[in-house]
Amino acid sequence: MKKAFKSIYLKRRFFIVLTAIIVGFLLSFIFQDILGAIRILFFVFLILFLVDLLLLFFSKGGIHAERILPDKLSNGDENAIQIQLANNYLFKASIKLIDELPFQFQKRDFGLDSVVKSGGSKTYDYNVRPTERGVYSFGSLNIFVSSPIGFLAKKITFDSSKEVPVYPSFLQLRKYDLIAFTNRLFEYGLKKIRRIGHTMEFEQIKDYIQGDDIRNINWKATAKKGQLMVNQFQDEKSQPIYSVIDKGRVMKMPFNELSLLDYAINATLVISNIALKKNDKAGMFSFSNTIANRVAAERRSSQMNLILETLYNLESNFVESDFSRLYVDIKRNLNQRSLLLLYTNFETLDALNRQLPYLQAISKQHLLVVIFFENTELLDFANKKAETTQQIFEQTIAEKFIYEKKLIVNELRKYGIQTILTKPEDLTINTINKYLEIKARGLL
């Protein structure tokens, strides 16, 4: 009984009607002729209140609701959540649904209103976009059901709590899963894959068809068979591809609610999957003042799960990254020439110059690609129209920092180091582009 009492909620209609009756009683002191009518209205109100109470708490049936959550959420992406609701009452029910979202979303006013006929059901869909990795706790699914009378609402609670982990963006992984093997790469802004070339592994001799490179004609096979035959090549396989993630303080900078580290993590997941699909070995490790989160480059079936779990537990810190320690670790542990995709960030030329000797030393033994980020907010600020002298000064400084990023690119390329300067949201696409370009040109 106590539990049932706690689940009773008075609705606005109840207070409006009750207020009107109270006002009527007050007016009856002045206009005594209306007292009888007000009394009748009061008793009708009491009867309707009791009927409403009986319908909600003592009639057959009820409301059943269920929240359907995925096993894990994808960081930085829109994730679909579904709520299924069924009305087993003998009357049409008005529903107010309040889902207690995890505190990370900072949303306290999430609710849905609907009307469900007797014996009917409805499905509600909404999306959530997490911006931090970790465990997200969904609270209770609260249903406030009202009869057509609408004086009362009965609160029913379902799915008291459930925890869902937020992993790096596996939705992006699915999106780009076969992108390196289709003929529609231009739809995603990616370069086409060259399947024939001189710096690739020999695959087979085949009949010449129109469009084949005539430089690959095999004259001995042509003479034996009496028709044109060409050598076909394929990308070199089993090459180590390492994603090296800087998790120092420079990667804490946020863009569109995600940190630069999270953008790098999402790109690492996608590029590792594509490398494995192209029969290369994918691995990763992170660094700041120490080397951590190491996954050796392999081509085994469980490699993606291992990389995903490692990325899930990767967190940034506020220390300055030690590139000398990175160089020593690479020299000690990576004996085979590898493609190193280094995700970091340089804001000034001085910051680069401090680390440049170590980057040069790494690039002598491995194919190094330094990936760092454009400051999109700075770009937007520089493109605004200046209206005051103060704004002109500020925009001049902003343009100086933007230009300095370009100088960093030129400085790296001067020493033969591959470079990607990208907006955070374009990181994954530009990284895939660079990987496909390197494979096509046979640089590794």
XYZ file of C-alpha atoms in Angstrom:
444
model
C 0.000 0.000 0.000
C 2.837 2.342 0.902
C 4.560 1.565 -2.394
C 1.327 2.233 -4.314
C 0.854 5.538 -2.511
C 4.372 6.643 -3.494
C 3.608 5.942 -7.154
C 0.603 8.342 -7.250
C 1.244 11.697 -8.928
C -1.340 14.474 -9.227
C -1.554 16.018 -12.688
C -2.179 19.585 -13.760
C -5.813 18.851 -14.683
C -6.483 17.843 -11.056
C -5.227 21.174 -9.730
C -7.062 23.209 -12.387
C -10.423 21.579 -11.596
C -9.839 21.730 -7.834
C -8.884 25.416 -8.061
C -12.020 26.130 -10.099
C -14.200 24.405 -7.443
C -12.511 26.330 -4.596
C -13.074 29.600 -6.464
C -16.710 28.557 -6.949
C -17.166 27.973 -3.228
C -15.652 31.385 -2.502
C -17.965 33.033 -5.014
C -20.948 31.257 -3.433
C -20.544 33.518 -0.405
C -21.448 36.375 -2.719
C -23.769 34.545 -5.117
C -25.510 32.029 -2.886
C -27.605 30.637 -5.783
C -24.555 28.811 -7.263
C -23.739 26.898 -4.074
C -25.835 23.862 -5.051
C -24.204 23.584 -8.464
C -20.735 23.889 -6.963
C -21.524 21.114 -4.481
C -22.625 18.832 -7.333
C -19.426 19.616 -9.233
C -17.394 18.813 -6.122
C -19.023 15.378 -5.708
C -18.596 14.654 -9.437
C -14.952 15.602 -9.043
C -14.550 13.178 -6.115
C -16.253 10.365 -8.042
C -14.048 10.925 -11.103
C -10.983 11.008 -8.862
C -11.918 7.630 -7.339
C -12.682 6.148 -10.772
C -9.317 7.373 -12.023
C -7.661 5.767 -9.016
C -9.441 2.448 -9.609
C -8.584 2.419 -13.319
C -4.878 2.950 -12.729
C -4.273 0.786 -9.671
C -6.973 -1.880 -9.548
C -7.985 -2.629 -13.139
C -6.577 -5.553 -15.120
C -3.536 -5.176 -17.328
C -0.809 -2.605 -17.026
C 2.072 -1.054 -18.887
C 5.193 -2.940 -19.947
C 8.298 -1.109 -21.186
C 11.796 -2.185 -22.099
C 14.919 -0.217 -23.007
C 17.051 -1.960 -25.642
C 20.720 -0.987 -25.445
C 23.608 -2.157 -27.629
C 26.398 -4.171 -26.024
C 28.686 -1.164 -26.397
C 28.492 2.414 -27.603
C 30.701 4.019 -30.244
C 32.611 7.090 -29.090
C 31.933 10.270 -31.050
C 29.103 8.713 -33.089
C 25.320 8.784 -32.921
C 24.237 5.536 -31.229
C 20.646 4.333 -31.530
C 18.691 3.527 -28.344
C 15.267 1.902 -28.563
C 12.381 1.777 -26.066
C 9.501 -0.657 -26.606
C 6.244 0.018 -24.780
C 3.002 -2.017 -24.621
C -0.365 -0.941 -23.138
C -2.239 -3.881 -21.596
C -4.860 -1.718 -19.868
C -8.514 -1.813 -20.990
C -8.409 1.906 -21.772
C -6.393 4.289 -23.933
C -3.422 5.463 -21.874
C -1.524 8.739 -21.971
C 2.187 8.080 -21.487
C 4.995 10.328 -20.317
C 8.329 8.523 -20.588
C 11.442 9.743 -18.772
C 14.700 7.886 -19.338
C 17.532 8.533 -16.880
C 20.523 9.023 -19.162
C 24.122 8.650 -17.936
C 25.486 11.732 -16.182
C 28.137 12.147 -18.916
C 25.441 13.487 -21.274
C 24.421 16.182 -18.762
C 20.806 15.965 -19.932
C 18.178 16.119 -17.206
C 15.088 17.031 -19.240
C 14.851 14.036 -21.562
C 11.229 12.916 -21.965
C 8.744 11.586 -24.505
C 4.949 12.015 -24.532
C 2.535 9.758 -26.355
C -0.896 8.124 -26.342
C -1.185 4.339 -26.714
C -4.493 2.640 -27.374
C -5.654 -0.363 -25.378
C -3.719 -3.474 -26.404
C -1.414 -1.394 -28.553
C 2.336 -0.939 -28.551
C 4.835 1.687 -29.644
C 8.559 1.872 -30.282
C 10.563 4.992 -29.502
C 13.987 5.627 -31.008
C 16.508 8.237 -29.975
C 20.246 8.754 -30.395
C 23.005 9.503 -27.924
C 26.500 10.738 -28.774
C 29.106 9.891 -26.130
C 32.299 11.924 -26.171
C 34.311 10.028 -23.553
C 35.407 6.421 -23.376
C 34.504 4.445 -20.277
C 31.456 2.955 -18.581
C 28.117 4.776 -18.937
C 25.380 3.945 -16.415
C 21.771 4.239 -17.553
C 19.341 4.743 -14.661
C 15.664 3.860 -14.403
C 13.170 3.952 -17.250
C 10.246 5.849 -15.702
C 6.744 5.608 -17.147
C 3.968 7.952 -15.975
C 0.647 6.520 -17.189
C -2.722 8.334 -17.057
C -6.274 7.289 -17.866
C -8.564 9.382 -20.115
C -9.818 11.156 -16.958
C -6.339 12.581 -16.446
C -6.432 13.539 -12.757
C -3.723 11.112 -11.686
C -0.565 9.547 -13.071
C 0.850 6.226 -11.954
C 4.621 5.925 -11.950
C 6.044 2.590 -13.101
C 9.771 1.945 -13.164
C 11.548 -0.463 -15.521
C 15.196 -1.361 -16.187
C 16.427 0.030 -12.880
C 20.037 0.337 -14.084
C 22.393 -0.898 -16.763
C 26.020 -0.169 -17.564
C 27.280 0.078 -21.136
C 30.948 0.557 -22.097
C 31.857 3.245 -24.647
C 34.546 1.980 -27.024
C 36.522 3.785 -29.729
C 34.484 4.472 -32.840
C 33.734 0.973 -34.146
C 30.934 2.483 -36.273
C 33.608 4.275 -38.312
C 35.411 0.957 -38.553
C 32.363 -0.651 -40.165
C 31.905 2.347 -42.466
C 35.414 2.056 -43.866
C 35.674 -1.734 -43.567
C 35.711 -2.462 -47.297
C 36.546 1.011 -48.522
C 40.028 0.052 -49.680
C 38.640 -2.670 -51.924
C 35.765 -0.946 -53.736
C 35.710 1.073 -56.918
C 33.725 3.906 -55.285
C 36.469 5.486 -53.230
C 35.803 8.895 -54.752
C 32.480 8.979 -52.900
C 34.427 9.197 -49.642
C 37.118 11.558 -50.931
C 39.720 8.794 -51.032
C 42.300 7.995 -53.640
C 41.830 4.966 -55.840
C 44.066 1.965 -55.232
C 46.590 1.180 -57.916
C 46.522 -2.563 -58.336
C 49.317 -2.803 -60.889
C 52.786 -1.341 -60.557
C 56.487 -2.002 -60.706
C 57.267 -1.760 -56.992
C 54.827 -4.457 -55.960
C 55.034 -8.236 -55.597
C 54.598 -10.400 -58.690
C 51.252 -12.239 -58.628
C 50.670 -14.000 -61.985
C 50.893 -13.865 -65.775
C 47.540 -13.218 -67.465
C 46.074 -12.456 -70.850
C 46.414 -8.855 -71.985
C 43.175 -6.879 -71.951
C 42.602 -3.315 -73.058
C 43.745 -0.891 -70.355
C 46.635 -3.005 -69.017
C 49.998 -1.263 -68.781
C 51.949 -2.226 -71.934
C 55.170 -1.857 -69.934
C 54.242 -5.060 -68.111
C 54.043 -7.219 -71.248
C 55.887 -10.525 -70.742
C 57.495 -11.100 -74.152
C 58.661 -14.653 -73.431
C 55.177 -15.762 -72.403
C 53.745 -13.866 -75.395
C 56.049 -15.733 -77.790
C 55.155 -19.135 -76.305
C 51.393 -18.583 -76.303
C 51.120 -16.579 -79.505
C 49.113 -13.767 -77.868
C 49.901 -10.831 -75.634
C 50.536 -11.780 -71.990
C 51.220 -9.338 -69.121
C 52.696 -9.621 -65.661
C 50.214 -8.785 -62.907
C 51.439 -7.351 -59.624
C 49.845 -6.958 -56.227
C 50.564 -4.850 -53.176
C 53.362 -6.140 -51.014
C 51.983 -8.028 -48.015
C 52.891 -8.602 -44.384
C 54.401 -5.149 -43.885
C 54.298 -3.847 -40.292
C 51.988 -0.846 -39.815
C 52.250 0.816 -36.398
C 50.002 3.554 -35.052
C 52.024 5.597 -32.547
C 49.785 7.746 -30.335
C 51.098 10.684 -28.370
C 49.046 10.767 -25.160
C 50.792 13.782 -23.622
C 49.194 17.082 -22.748
C 49.188 18.378 -26.347
C 46.522 15.762 -27.167
C 44.093 16.965 -24.466
C 42.868 19.831 -26.659
C 39.116 19.416 -27.384
C 37.382 19.867 -30.745
C 33.658 19.259 -31.196
C 33.521 17.738 -27.678
C 36.173 15.101 -28.471
C 39.827 15.406 -27.510
C 42.577 15.095 -30.132
C 43.491 11.814 -28.437
C 40.032 10.402 -29.141
C 40.274 11.416 -32.804
C 43.643 9.637 -32.991
C 42.220 6.542 -31.281
C 39.280 6.357 -33.704
C 41.606 6.736 -36.699
C 43.943 4.050 -35.300
C 41.083 1.581 -35.066
C 40.049 2.169 -38.685
C 43.543 2.164 -40.225
C 44.486 -1.002 -38.306
C 41.454 -2.773 -39.716
C 42.217 -1.658 -43.285
C 45.860 -2.717 -42.923
C 44.779 -6.189 -41.822
C 42.286 -6.417 -44.692
C 45.150 -5.624 -47.074
C 47.191 -8.460 -45.508
C 49.586 -6.174 -43.645
C 50.500 -6.512 -39.979
C 48.807 -3.973 -37.705
C 50.118 -2.859 -34.333
C 50.161 0.142 -32.047
C 51.650 1.728 -28.960
C 51.366 5.018 -27.097
C 53.919 7.272 -25.451
C 54.285 10.297 -23.230
C 57.018 10.126 -20.592
C 56.880 6.303 -20.948
C 55.966 3.790 -23.639
C 52.696 1.952 -22.991
C 49.715 0.174 -24.544
C 51.942 -1.877 -26.822
C 50.396 -4.271 -29.333
C 52.973 -5.986 -31.549
C 52.204 -5.870 -35.281
C 50.620 -9.190 -36.240
C 48.108 -10.517 -38.750
C 46.230 -12.954 -36.505
C 42.441 -13.166 -36.394
C 42.214 -11.789 -32.846
C 44.365 -8.715 -33.594
C 41.474 -6.254 -33.984
C 39.900 -7.273 -30.679
C 43.258 -6.838 -28.969
C 43.742 -3.370 -30.497
C 40.168 -2.370 -29.608
C 40.563 -3.369 -25.955
C 43.933 -1.611 -25.745
C 42.518 1.607 -27.210
C 39.559 1.447 -24.813
C 41.926 1.690 -21.841
C 44.183 4.396 -23.304
C 44.097 7.692 -21.397
C 46.020 10.929 -21.868
C 48.016 12.663 -19.147
C 49.346 16.161 -18.536
C 53.066 15.498 -18.914
C 55.256 16.575 -21.830
C 55.910 13.752 -24.270
C 59.469 12.412 -24.392
C 60.433 11.893 -28.042
C 63.928 10.740 -27.071
C 62.420 7.824 -25.160
C 60.227 7.096 -28.187
C 63.295 6.962 -30.462
C 65.181 4.635 -28.088
C 62.196 2.289 -27.769
C 61.662 2.114 -31.547
C 65.354 1.453 -32.174
C 65.382 -1.297 -29.537
C 62.119 -3.083 -30.368
C 61.356 -2.542 -34.079
C 63.972 -4.396 -36.097
C 61.989 -4.608 -39.334
C 61.385 -1.487 -41.407
C 57.834 -0.375 -40.600
C 55.317 2.303 -41.440
C 54.919 4.490 -38.335
C 51.819 6.688 -38.219
C 52.684 9.167 -35.466
C 49.653 11.033 -34.080
C 50.800 14.139 -32.223
C 50.401 17.902 -32.346
C 52.755 20.844 -32.849
C 51.498 24.387 -32.341
C 54.764 26.253 -33.013
C 57.944 25.790 -35.028
C 59.975 25.916 -31.806
C 58.022 22.943 -30.449
C 58.885 20.993 -33.608
C 62.569 21.969 -33.566
C 62.970 20.512 -30.081
C 61.813 17.105 -31.332
C 63.085 17.233 -34.916
C 66.425 15.415 -34.291
C 64.543 12.414 -32.875
C 62.046 12.404 -35.752
C 64.922 12.495 -38.248
C 66.629 9.581 -36.502
C 63.408 7.526 -36.564
C 62.800 8.278 -40.259
C 66.247 6.897 -41.207
C 65.195 3.376 -40.187
C 61.429 3.487 -40.761
C 58.882 5.220 -42.951
C 57.592 7.902 -40.586
C 54.353 9.820 -41.144
C 53.849 12.700 -38.703
C 50.155 13.498 -38.306
C 49.136 16.689 -36.529
C 46.103 18.944 -36.432
C 44.807 22.221 -37.757
C 43.154 24.448 -35.180
C 39.704 24.733 -36.786
C 38.462 27.250 -34.231
C 41.447 29.457 -35.027
C 40.659 29.157 -38.751
C 37.036 30.183 -38.162
C 38.158 33.121 -36.034
C 40.663 34.303 -38.659
C 37.995 34.223 -41.382
C 35.563 36.455 -39.473
C 35.247 40.086 -40.472
C 37.223 42.335 -38.121
C 35.305 45.398 -36.961
C 37.614 46.877 -34.328
C 41.338 47.497 -33.991
C 41.491 44.905 -31.204
C 39.942 42.272 -33.499
C 42.459 43.135 -36.242
C 45.336 42.518 -33.836
C 43.781 39.245 -32.658
C 43.193 38.005 -36.209
C 46.766 38.895 -37.168
C 48.049 36.710 -34.326
C 45.664 33.922 -35.355
C 46.930 34.064 -38.946
C 50.504 33.896 -37.638
C 49.750 30.619 -35.836
C 47.975 29.223 -38.911
C 50.954 30.114 -41.105
C 53.314 28.540 -38.584
C 51.503 25.216 -39.005
C 52.333 25.369 -42.728
C 55.959 26.121 -41.900
C 56.011 22.982 -39.721
C 54.815 20.917 -42.697
C 57.546 22.377 -44.934
C 60.213 21.796 -42.282
C 59.289 18.118 -41.908
C 59.147 17.544 -45.661
C 62.535 19.207 -46.041
C 64.008 16.267 -44.117
C 62.032 13.676 -46.093
C 59.443 13.017 -43.392
C 55.919 12.298 -44.644
C 53.376 14.704 -43.132
C 49.621 15.069 -42.710
C 48.162 18.362 -41.485
C 44.452 17.747 -41.037
C 41.295 18.981 -39.428
C 40.331 16.670 -36.543
C 37.107 15.565 -38.230
C 39.014 14.638 -41.436
C 41.745 12.675 -39.651
C 40.487 9.187 -40.512
C 39.964 9.914 -44.205
C 43.324 11.646 -44.615
C 45.152 8.845 -42.801
C 43.581 6.227 -45.072
C 44.527 8.344 -48.090
C 48.156 8.498 -46.982
C 48.304 4.753 -46.283
C 46.866 3.914 -49.722
C 49.272 6.367 -51.357
C 52.259 4.789 -49.617
C 51.149 1.306 -50.632
C 50.535 2.394 -54.209
C 53.936 4.087 -54.539
C 55.743 1.228 -52.852
C 57.517 3.537 -50.421
C 57.662 1.045 -47.570
